[in-house]
XYZ file of C-alpha atoms in Angstrom:
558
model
C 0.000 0.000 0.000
C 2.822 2.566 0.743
C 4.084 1.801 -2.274
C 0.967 2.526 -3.947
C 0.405 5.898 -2.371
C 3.940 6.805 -3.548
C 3.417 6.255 -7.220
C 0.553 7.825 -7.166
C 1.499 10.633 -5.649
C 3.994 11.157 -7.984
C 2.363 9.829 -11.384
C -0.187 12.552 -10.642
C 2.231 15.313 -10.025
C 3.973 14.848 -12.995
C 0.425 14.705 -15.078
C -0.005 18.158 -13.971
C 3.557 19.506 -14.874
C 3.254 17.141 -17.938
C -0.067 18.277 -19.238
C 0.879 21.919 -18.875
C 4.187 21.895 -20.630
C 1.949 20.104 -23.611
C -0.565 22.630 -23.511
C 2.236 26.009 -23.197
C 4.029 23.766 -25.887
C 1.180 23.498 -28.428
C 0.648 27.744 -27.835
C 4.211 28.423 -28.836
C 5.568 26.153 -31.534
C 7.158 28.349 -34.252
C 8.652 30.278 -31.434
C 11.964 29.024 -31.697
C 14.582 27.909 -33.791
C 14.731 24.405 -34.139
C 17.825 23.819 -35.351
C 19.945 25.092 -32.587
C 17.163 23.309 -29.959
C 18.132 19.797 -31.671
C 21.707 20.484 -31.421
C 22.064 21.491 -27.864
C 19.820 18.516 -27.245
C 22.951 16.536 -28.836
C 25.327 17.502 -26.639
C 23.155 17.222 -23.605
C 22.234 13.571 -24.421
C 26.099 12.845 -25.396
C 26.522 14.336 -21.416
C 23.504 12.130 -19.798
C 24.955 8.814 -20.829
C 27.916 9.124 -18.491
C 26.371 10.324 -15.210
C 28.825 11.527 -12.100
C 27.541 9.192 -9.341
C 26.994 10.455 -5.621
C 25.863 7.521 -3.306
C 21.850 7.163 -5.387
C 22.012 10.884 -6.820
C 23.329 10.628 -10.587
C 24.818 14.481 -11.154
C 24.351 14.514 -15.264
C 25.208 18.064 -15.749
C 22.096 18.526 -18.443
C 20.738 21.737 -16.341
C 23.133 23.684 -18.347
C 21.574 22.924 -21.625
C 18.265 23.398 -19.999
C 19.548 27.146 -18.480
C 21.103 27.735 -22.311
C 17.630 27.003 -23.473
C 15.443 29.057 -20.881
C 18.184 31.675 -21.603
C 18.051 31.649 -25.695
C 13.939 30.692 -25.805
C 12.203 30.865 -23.006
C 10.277 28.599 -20.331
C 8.642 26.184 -22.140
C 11.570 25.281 -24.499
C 13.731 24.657 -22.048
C 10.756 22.611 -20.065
C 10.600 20.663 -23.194
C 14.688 20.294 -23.390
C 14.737 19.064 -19.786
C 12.099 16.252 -20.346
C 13.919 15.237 -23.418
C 17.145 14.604 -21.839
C 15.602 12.407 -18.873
C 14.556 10.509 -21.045
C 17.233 9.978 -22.608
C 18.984 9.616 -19.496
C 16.675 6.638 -17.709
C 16.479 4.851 -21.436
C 19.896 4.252 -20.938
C 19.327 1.773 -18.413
C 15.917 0.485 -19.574
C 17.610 -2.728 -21.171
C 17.645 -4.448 -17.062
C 14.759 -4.353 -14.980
C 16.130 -2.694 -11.873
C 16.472 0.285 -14.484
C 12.595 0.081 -15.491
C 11.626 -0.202 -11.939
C 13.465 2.877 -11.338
C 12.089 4.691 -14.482
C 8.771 4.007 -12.859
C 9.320 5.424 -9.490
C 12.020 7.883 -10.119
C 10.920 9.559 -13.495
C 8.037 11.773 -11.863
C 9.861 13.205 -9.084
C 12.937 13.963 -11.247
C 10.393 15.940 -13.513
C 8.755 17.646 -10.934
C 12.453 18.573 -9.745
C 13.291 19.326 -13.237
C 10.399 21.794 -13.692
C 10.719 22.894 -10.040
C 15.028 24.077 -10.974
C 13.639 25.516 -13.996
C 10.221 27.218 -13.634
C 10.778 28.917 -10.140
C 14.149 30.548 -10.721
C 13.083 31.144 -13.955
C 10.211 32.869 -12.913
C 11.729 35.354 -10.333
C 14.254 36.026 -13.316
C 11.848 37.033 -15.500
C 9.399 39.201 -13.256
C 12.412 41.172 -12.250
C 13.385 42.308 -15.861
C 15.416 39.937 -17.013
C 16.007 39.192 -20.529
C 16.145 36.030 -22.710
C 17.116 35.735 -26.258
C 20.474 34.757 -29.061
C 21.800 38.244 -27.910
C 21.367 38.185 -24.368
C 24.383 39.204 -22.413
C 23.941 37.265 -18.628
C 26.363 39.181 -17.160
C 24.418 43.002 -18.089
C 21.048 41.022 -16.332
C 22.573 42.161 -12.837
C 19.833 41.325 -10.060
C 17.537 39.353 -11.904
C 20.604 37.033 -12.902
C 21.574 37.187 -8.638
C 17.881 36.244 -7.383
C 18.186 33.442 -10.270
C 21.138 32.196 -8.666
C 20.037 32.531 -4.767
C 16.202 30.898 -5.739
C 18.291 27.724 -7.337
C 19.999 27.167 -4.335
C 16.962 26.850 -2.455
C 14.980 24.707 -4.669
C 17.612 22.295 -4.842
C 17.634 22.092 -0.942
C 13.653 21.651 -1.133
C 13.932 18.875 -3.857
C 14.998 16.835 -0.754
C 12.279 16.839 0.927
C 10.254 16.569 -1.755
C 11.913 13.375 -2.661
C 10.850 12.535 1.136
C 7.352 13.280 0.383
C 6.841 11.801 -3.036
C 9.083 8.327 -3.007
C 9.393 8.306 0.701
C 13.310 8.827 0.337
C 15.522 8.396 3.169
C 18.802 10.306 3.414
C 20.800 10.535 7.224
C 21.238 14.183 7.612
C 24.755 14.754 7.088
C 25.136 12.638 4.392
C 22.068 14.723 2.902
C 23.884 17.958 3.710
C 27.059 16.942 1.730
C 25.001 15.865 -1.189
C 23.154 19.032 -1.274
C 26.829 21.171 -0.836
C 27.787 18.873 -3.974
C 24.837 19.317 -6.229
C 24.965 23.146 -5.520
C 29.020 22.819 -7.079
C 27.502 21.626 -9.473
C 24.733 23.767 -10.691
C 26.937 26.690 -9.973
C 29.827 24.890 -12.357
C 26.562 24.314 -15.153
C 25.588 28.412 -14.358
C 29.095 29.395 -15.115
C 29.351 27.047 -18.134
C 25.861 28.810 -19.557
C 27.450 32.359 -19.564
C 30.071 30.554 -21.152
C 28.363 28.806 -23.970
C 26.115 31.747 -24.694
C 29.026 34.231 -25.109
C 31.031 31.640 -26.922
C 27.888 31.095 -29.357
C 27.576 34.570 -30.306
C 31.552 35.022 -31.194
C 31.447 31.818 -33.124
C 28.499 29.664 -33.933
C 28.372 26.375 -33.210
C 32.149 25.841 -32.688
C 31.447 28.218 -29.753
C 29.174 26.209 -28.050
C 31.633 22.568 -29.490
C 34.598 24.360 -27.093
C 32.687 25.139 -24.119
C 31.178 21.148 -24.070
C 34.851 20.142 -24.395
C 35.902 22.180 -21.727
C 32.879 21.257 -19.486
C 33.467 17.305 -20.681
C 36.833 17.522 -19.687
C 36.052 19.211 -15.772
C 33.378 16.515 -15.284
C 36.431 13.630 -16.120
C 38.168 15.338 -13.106
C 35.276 15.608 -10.789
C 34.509 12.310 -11.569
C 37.672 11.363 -10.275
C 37.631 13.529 -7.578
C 34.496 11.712 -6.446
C 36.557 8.957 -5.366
C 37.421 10.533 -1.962
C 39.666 9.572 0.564
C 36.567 7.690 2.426
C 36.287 5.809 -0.069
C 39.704 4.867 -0.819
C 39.841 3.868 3.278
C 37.010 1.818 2.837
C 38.566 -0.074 -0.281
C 42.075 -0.120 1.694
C 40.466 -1.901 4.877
C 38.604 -4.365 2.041
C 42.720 -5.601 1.045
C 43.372 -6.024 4.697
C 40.620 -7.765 4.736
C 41.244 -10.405 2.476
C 44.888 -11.071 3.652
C 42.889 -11.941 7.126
C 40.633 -14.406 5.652
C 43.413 -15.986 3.601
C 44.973 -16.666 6.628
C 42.242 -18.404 9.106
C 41.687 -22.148 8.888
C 38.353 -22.365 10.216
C 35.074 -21.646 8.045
C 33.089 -21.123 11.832
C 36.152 -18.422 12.202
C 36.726 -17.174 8.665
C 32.603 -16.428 8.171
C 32.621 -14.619 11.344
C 35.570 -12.495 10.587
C 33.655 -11.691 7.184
C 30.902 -10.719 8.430
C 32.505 -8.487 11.320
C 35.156 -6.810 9.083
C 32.647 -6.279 6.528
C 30.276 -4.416 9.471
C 33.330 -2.279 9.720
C 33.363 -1.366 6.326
C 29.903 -0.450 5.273
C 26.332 -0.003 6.629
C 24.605 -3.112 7.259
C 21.707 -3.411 9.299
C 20.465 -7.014 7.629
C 22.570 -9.615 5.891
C 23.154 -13.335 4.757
C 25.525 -15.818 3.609
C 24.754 -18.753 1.204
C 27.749 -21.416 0.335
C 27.223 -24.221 -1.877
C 28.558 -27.377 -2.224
C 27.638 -29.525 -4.939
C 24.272 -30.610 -3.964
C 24.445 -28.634 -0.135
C 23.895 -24.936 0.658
C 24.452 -23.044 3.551
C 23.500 -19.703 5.043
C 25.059 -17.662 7.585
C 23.629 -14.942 9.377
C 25.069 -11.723 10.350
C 26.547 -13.353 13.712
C 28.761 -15.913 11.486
C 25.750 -19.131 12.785
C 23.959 -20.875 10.202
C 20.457 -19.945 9.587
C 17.623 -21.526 7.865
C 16.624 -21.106 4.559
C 16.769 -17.189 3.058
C 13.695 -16.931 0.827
C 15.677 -13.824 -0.653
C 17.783 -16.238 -2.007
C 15.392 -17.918 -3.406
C 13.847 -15.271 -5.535
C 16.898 -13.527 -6.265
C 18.000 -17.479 -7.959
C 15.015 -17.484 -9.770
C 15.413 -13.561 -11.469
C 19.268 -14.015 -11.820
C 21.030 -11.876 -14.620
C 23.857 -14.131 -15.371
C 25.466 -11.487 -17.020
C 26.062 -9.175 -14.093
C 28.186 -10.276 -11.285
C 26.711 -8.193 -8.844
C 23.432 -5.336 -8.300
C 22.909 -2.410 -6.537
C 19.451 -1.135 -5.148
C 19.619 2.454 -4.107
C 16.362 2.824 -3.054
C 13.422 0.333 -1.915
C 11.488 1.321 -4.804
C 14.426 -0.629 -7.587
C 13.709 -4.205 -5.374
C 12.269 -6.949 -6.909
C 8.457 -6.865 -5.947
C 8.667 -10.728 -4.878
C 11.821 -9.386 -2.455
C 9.953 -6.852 -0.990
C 7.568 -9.299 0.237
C 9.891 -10.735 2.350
C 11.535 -7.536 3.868
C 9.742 -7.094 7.553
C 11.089 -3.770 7.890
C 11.974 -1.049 5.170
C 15.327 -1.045 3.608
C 16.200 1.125 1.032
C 19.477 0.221 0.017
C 20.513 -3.431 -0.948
C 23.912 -5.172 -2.383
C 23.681 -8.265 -3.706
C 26.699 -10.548 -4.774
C 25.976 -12.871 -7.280
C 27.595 -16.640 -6.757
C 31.343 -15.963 -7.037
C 32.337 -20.148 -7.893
C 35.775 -21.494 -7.215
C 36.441 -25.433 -8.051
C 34.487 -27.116 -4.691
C 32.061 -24.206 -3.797
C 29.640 -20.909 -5.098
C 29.441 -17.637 -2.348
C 26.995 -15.187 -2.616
C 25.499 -12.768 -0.372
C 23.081 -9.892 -0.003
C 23.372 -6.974 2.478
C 20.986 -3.659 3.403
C 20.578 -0.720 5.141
C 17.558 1.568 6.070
C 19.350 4.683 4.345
C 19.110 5.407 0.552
C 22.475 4.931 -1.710
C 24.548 3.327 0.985
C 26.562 1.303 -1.287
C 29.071 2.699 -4.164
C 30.059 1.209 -7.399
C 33.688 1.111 -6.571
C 33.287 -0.636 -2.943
C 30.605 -3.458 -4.154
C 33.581 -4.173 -7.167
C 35.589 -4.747 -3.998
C 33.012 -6.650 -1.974
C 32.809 -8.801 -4.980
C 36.674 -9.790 -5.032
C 36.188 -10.057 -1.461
C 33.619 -12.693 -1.909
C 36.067 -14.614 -4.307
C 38.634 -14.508 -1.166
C 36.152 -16.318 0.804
C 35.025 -18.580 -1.342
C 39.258 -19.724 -2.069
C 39.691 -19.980 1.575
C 36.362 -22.405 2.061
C 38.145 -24.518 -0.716
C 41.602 -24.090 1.187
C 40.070 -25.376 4.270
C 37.461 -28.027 2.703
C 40.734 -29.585 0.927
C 42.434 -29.476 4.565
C 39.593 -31.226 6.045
C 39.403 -33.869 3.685
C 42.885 -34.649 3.889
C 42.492 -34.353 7.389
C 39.378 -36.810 7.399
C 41.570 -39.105 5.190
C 44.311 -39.230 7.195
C 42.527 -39.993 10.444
C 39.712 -42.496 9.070
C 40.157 -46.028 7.320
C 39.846 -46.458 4.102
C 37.571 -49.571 4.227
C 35.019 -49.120 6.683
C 35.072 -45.062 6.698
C 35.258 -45.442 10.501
C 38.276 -43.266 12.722
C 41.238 -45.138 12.592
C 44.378 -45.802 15.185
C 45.090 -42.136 14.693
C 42.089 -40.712 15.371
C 41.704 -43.004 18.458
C 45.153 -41.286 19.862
C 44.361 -38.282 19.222
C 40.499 -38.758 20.540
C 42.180 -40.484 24.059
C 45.141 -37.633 24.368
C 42.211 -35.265 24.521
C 40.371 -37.143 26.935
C 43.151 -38.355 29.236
C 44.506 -34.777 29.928
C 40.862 -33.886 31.602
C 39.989 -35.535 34.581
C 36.484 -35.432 34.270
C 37.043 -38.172 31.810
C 37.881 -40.520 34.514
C 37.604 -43.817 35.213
C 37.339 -44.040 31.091
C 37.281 -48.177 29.983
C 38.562 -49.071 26.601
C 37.010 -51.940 24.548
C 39.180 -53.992 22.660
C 36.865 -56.261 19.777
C 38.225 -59.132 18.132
C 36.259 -60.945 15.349
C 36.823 -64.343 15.979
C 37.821 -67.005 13.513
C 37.727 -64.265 10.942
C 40.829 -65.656 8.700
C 38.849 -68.614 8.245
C 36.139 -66.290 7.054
C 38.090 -64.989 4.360
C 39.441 -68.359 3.647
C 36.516 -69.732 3.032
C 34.034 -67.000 1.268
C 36.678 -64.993 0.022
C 38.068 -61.344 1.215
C 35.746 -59.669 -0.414
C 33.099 -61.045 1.122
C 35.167 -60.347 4.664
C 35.477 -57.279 3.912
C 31.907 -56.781 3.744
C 31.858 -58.337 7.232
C 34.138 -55.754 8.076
C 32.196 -53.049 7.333
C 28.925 -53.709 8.790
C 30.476 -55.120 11.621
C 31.783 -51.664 12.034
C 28.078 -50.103 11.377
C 26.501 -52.347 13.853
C 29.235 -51.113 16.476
C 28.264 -47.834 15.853
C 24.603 -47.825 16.095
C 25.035 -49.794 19.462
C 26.701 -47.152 21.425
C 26.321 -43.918 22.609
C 26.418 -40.893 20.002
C 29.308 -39.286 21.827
C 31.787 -42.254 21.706
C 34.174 -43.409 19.245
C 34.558 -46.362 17.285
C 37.637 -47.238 16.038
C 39.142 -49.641 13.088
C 42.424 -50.916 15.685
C 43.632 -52.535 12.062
C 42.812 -56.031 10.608
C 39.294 -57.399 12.188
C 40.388 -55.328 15.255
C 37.979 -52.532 16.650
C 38.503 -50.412 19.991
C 36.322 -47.940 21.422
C 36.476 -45.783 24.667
C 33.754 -45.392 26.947
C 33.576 -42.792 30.094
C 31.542 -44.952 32.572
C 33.082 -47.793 34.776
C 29.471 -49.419 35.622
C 28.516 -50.102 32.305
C 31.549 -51.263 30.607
C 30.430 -54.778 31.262
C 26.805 -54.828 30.121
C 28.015 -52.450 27.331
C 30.683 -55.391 26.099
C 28.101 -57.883 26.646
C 25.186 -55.775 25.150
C 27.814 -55.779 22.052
C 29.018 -59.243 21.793
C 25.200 -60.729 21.918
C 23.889 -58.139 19.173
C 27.191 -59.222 17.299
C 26.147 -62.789 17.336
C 22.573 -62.534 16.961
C 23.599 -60.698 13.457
C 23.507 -62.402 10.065
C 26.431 -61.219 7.789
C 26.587 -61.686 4.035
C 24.279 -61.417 1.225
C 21.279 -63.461 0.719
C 22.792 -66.018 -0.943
C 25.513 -66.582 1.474
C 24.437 -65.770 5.276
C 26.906 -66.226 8.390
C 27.124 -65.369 12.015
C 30.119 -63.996 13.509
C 31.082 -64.088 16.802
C 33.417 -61.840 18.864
C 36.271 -61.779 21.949
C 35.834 -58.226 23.860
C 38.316 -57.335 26.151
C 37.783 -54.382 28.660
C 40.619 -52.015 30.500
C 39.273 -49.592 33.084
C 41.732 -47.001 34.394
C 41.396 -44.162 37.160
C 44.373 -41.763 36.459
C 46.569 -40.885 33.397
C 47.796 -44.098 31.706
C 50.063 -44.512 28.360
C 47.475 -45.117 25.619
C 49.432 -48.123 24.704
C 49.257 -49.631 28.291
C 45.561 -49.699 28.166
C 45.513 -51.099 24.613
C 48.509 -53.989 25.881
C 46.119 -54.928 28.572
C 42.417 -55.136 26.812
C 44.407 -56.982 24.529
C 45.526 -59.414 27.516
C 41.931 -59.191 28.717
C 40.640 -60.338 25.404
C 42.971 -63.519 24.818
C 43.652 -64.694 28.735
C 39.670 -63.833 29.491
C 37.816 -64.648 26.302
C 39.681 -66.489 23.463
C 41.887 -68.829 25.921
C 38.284 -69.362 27.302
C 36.406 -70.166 24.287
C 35.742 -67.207 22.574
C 32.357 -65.557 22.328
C 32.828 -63.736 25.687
C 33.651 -60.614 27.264
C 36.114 -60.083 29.683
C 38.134 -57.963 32.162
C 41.433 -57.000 32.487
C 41.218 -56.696 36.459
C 39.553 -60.571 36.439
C 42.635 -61.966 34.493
C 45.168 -63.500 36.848
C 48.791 -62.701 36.449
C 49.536 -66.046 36.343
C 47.451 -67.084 34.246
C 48.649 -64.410 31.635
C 52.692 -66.022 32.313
């Protein structure tokens, strides 16, 4: 609804200013010479298709064609000049839809503000005896040239608030007070370049008027580079710091949280997330670096994707996508979004927004782009750590931890002392060469494996199973009490299994042999005495049994 009552608002405005510069049009058309209208119209469009950029504002310097027009014809020529060159100015963009939508809710109020700059100064200039026409000398028209000047200023300062009013436009107030300071440089440059171009015209034609757009061309290449300020530069300089941080963390929970607080550091963000995919997977990240559901606004923004542009800018709330907007539960005007930078294992993208209007400039979102290609080369540096990593501590055949990972799993343990008493179970499949002997090792090998699944699902989600190596498994358990019933629990669900396909179906039996310690012990003491457990207690007695290291005799073990 706001929405609505915005474009109306404004779509009805500019049928009034519209309607009457048809109607003063129609009055007066032999009035002027078309020739030299048509040509300054050249050089104004040739201006309008490179715009000087200020956060949202685009500063396209056509006011002075529109002044040299009021100046040589009148009011309604130059009302008629002005509407031509925005025109010309939003076609420019009306290839992408972000440009239509902004044709649609910007066009009014920049004609209103067009006719506003023009008619009131204009106006005052006129009632006060000053004179238009080929031969007009600006600099003779004294006071009615001054009150043109000082009513300028002050529309432009009102054309803020009217933006307020019409598009509901939000500016912070000192960034709106720096704009304004800018755009009345600028009209005062275009004022000066009018006296210019109208003295220049009546020395020498046309080539008068050629010179002074050169001259003016040339000062808006250097403002345009001025425009780059030192903020700016900062903001792109902290960005390369940036990236040299990221490169160097080795932990995506770390390196997404350093993201996401550098970036806070950088620019304006109020609302944010973080999408990574791999292969079939995708992730989001909130503004806090913790994964987060499911962002519909990536959704939508998958489903309108411009493969051709690597990222968008939305400068004001009226440029979203309508189907974004629906999911926005509070009203932010300006928007970044990255499209998915890819690397070989993973695509980044990412979307960011503020509540103020033009937060985000061309040159920092080129920056935030190659910023998003650091992260996404550091998630594929760490992802190819990990699965080395994984490799390296997890065997190859039954994809459980092996011997490694069970040191490194105890060394962590054994330092803390809450881990105490902590019992180690040492599994041994029994008979298992004849296994392979008899059906083959491929077929043990398949015993291997779901041996090692059936192991898993019986204990506790916290503890580790191990691959020791051959038909060997160990796994630690934190509770004295129920070492037993947990060996026996094992050995009876081991037996009660039927291995193999359905063809060939076998049960396998197991020797389970438990160490329980108090205090620090050498990993490999614990593992020398389950193993003692397990052939003194269970093989030497039959097999298919679990027992204890503290219930084995030391004689019997000599």
């Amino acid at each position: 609804m706001r929405f609505r009552k915005y474009l109306v608002r404004s779509w009805l405005s500019w049928s009034l200013v519209f309607a009457g510069i048809i109607y003063s049009t129609w009055q007066s058309m032999g009035a002027f010479e078309w020739t030299l209208f048509w040509f300054i119209y050249t050089l104004g469009a040739l201006f309008v298709m490179n715009p000087l950029k200020r956060r949202h504002l685009h500063f396209t310097f056509h006011e002075m064609f529109v002044f040299m027009t009021f100046f040589f014809y009148g009011l309604v020529p130059a009302l008629i000049m002005g509407q031509l060159l925005l025109l010309t100015f939003q076609a420019r963009s009306f290839t992408k839809r972000v440009g239509r939508r902004r044709f649609l809710h910007f066009y009014p109020l920049n004609t209103l503000i067009e006719a506003m700059i023009l008619l009131i100064p204009g106006l005052v200039y006129l009632r006060l005896g000053g004179q238009i026409g080929p031969s007009v000398h600006l600099l003779e028209q004294g006071m009615a040239l001054l009150a043109f000047f000082a009513v300028l200023y002050l529309v432009l300062g009102f054309s803020f608030v009217l933006s307020r009013f019409l598009i509901g436009e939000r500016i912070p107030l000192p960034i709106m007070w720096r704009l304004l300071r800018f755009d009345w440089l600028v009209v005062s440059l275009e004022l000066l370049f009018t006296m210019v171009a109208i003295e220049a015209y009546q020395l020498f034609g046309y080539v008068g008027l050629m010179t002074t757009f050169l001259l003016l061309s040339l000062l808006k290449m250097s403002l345009s580079k001025a425009t780059e300020t030192e903020e700016t530069q900062t903001k792109i300089d902290q960005i390369e710091r940036l990236k040299e941080q990221l490169y160097r963390v080795d932990s995506e929970t770390l390196l997404i949280e350093k993201f996401w607080n550098g970036l806070r550091e950088i620019v304006e963000v109020e609302r944010g997330w973080l999408q990574v995919n791999r292969d079939s997977s995708r992730t989001f990240y909130d503004m806090t670096g913790r994964a987060d559901r499911a962002v519909p606004d990536a959704y939508t923004l998958e489903r309108h994707r411009d493969a051709g542009e690597t990222y968008f800018l939305y400068d004001s709330l009226h440029e979203w996508h309508p189907e974004l907007l629906v999911h926005q539960t509070e009203l932010h005007q300006s928007a970044l979004v990255i499209q998915p930078v890819r690397s070989t294992t993973n695509a980044v993208s990412c979307m960011i927004s503020t509540t103020a209007n033009g937060a985000y400039e061309e040159a920092l979102a080129v920056e935030i782009h190659r910023l998003l290609k650091t992260l996404s080369w550091s998630l594929e540096r760490i992802d190819e750590r990990d699965r080395l990593q994984h490799e390296s501590l997890t065997d190859p055949l039954t994809a459980l931890p092996n011997q490694r990972a069970l040191r490194r799993w105890t060394k962590e343990r054994m330092n803390d002392v809450a881990s105490y008493p902590l019992s180690v179970f040492l599994v041994d499949l029994d008979h298992f060469k004849a296994v392979n002997d008899t059906y083959g090792h491929a077929f043990g090998d398949e015993v291997l494996i779901e041996a090692g699944a059936l192991f898993t699902r019986l204990v506790r989600t916290g503890d580790l199973v191990t691959r020791y190596g051959g038909e060997e498994f160990v796994f630690p358990r934190t509770n004295e009490q129920a070492a037993i019933l947990t060996g026996e629990k094992i050995r009876q669900a081991l037996k009660a299994h039927p291995f193999g396909t359905e063809g060939v179906r076998i049960n396998v039996t197991a020797s389970i042999g438990v160490e329980t310690i108090h205090e620090y012990e050498e990993l490999d003491t614990v593992l020398r005495n389950a193993d003692r457990a397990m052939y003194v207690g269970a093989k030497f007695n039959g097999r298919d049994r679990v027992a204890h290291y503290r219930d084995t005799s030391t004689e019997r073990i000599q």
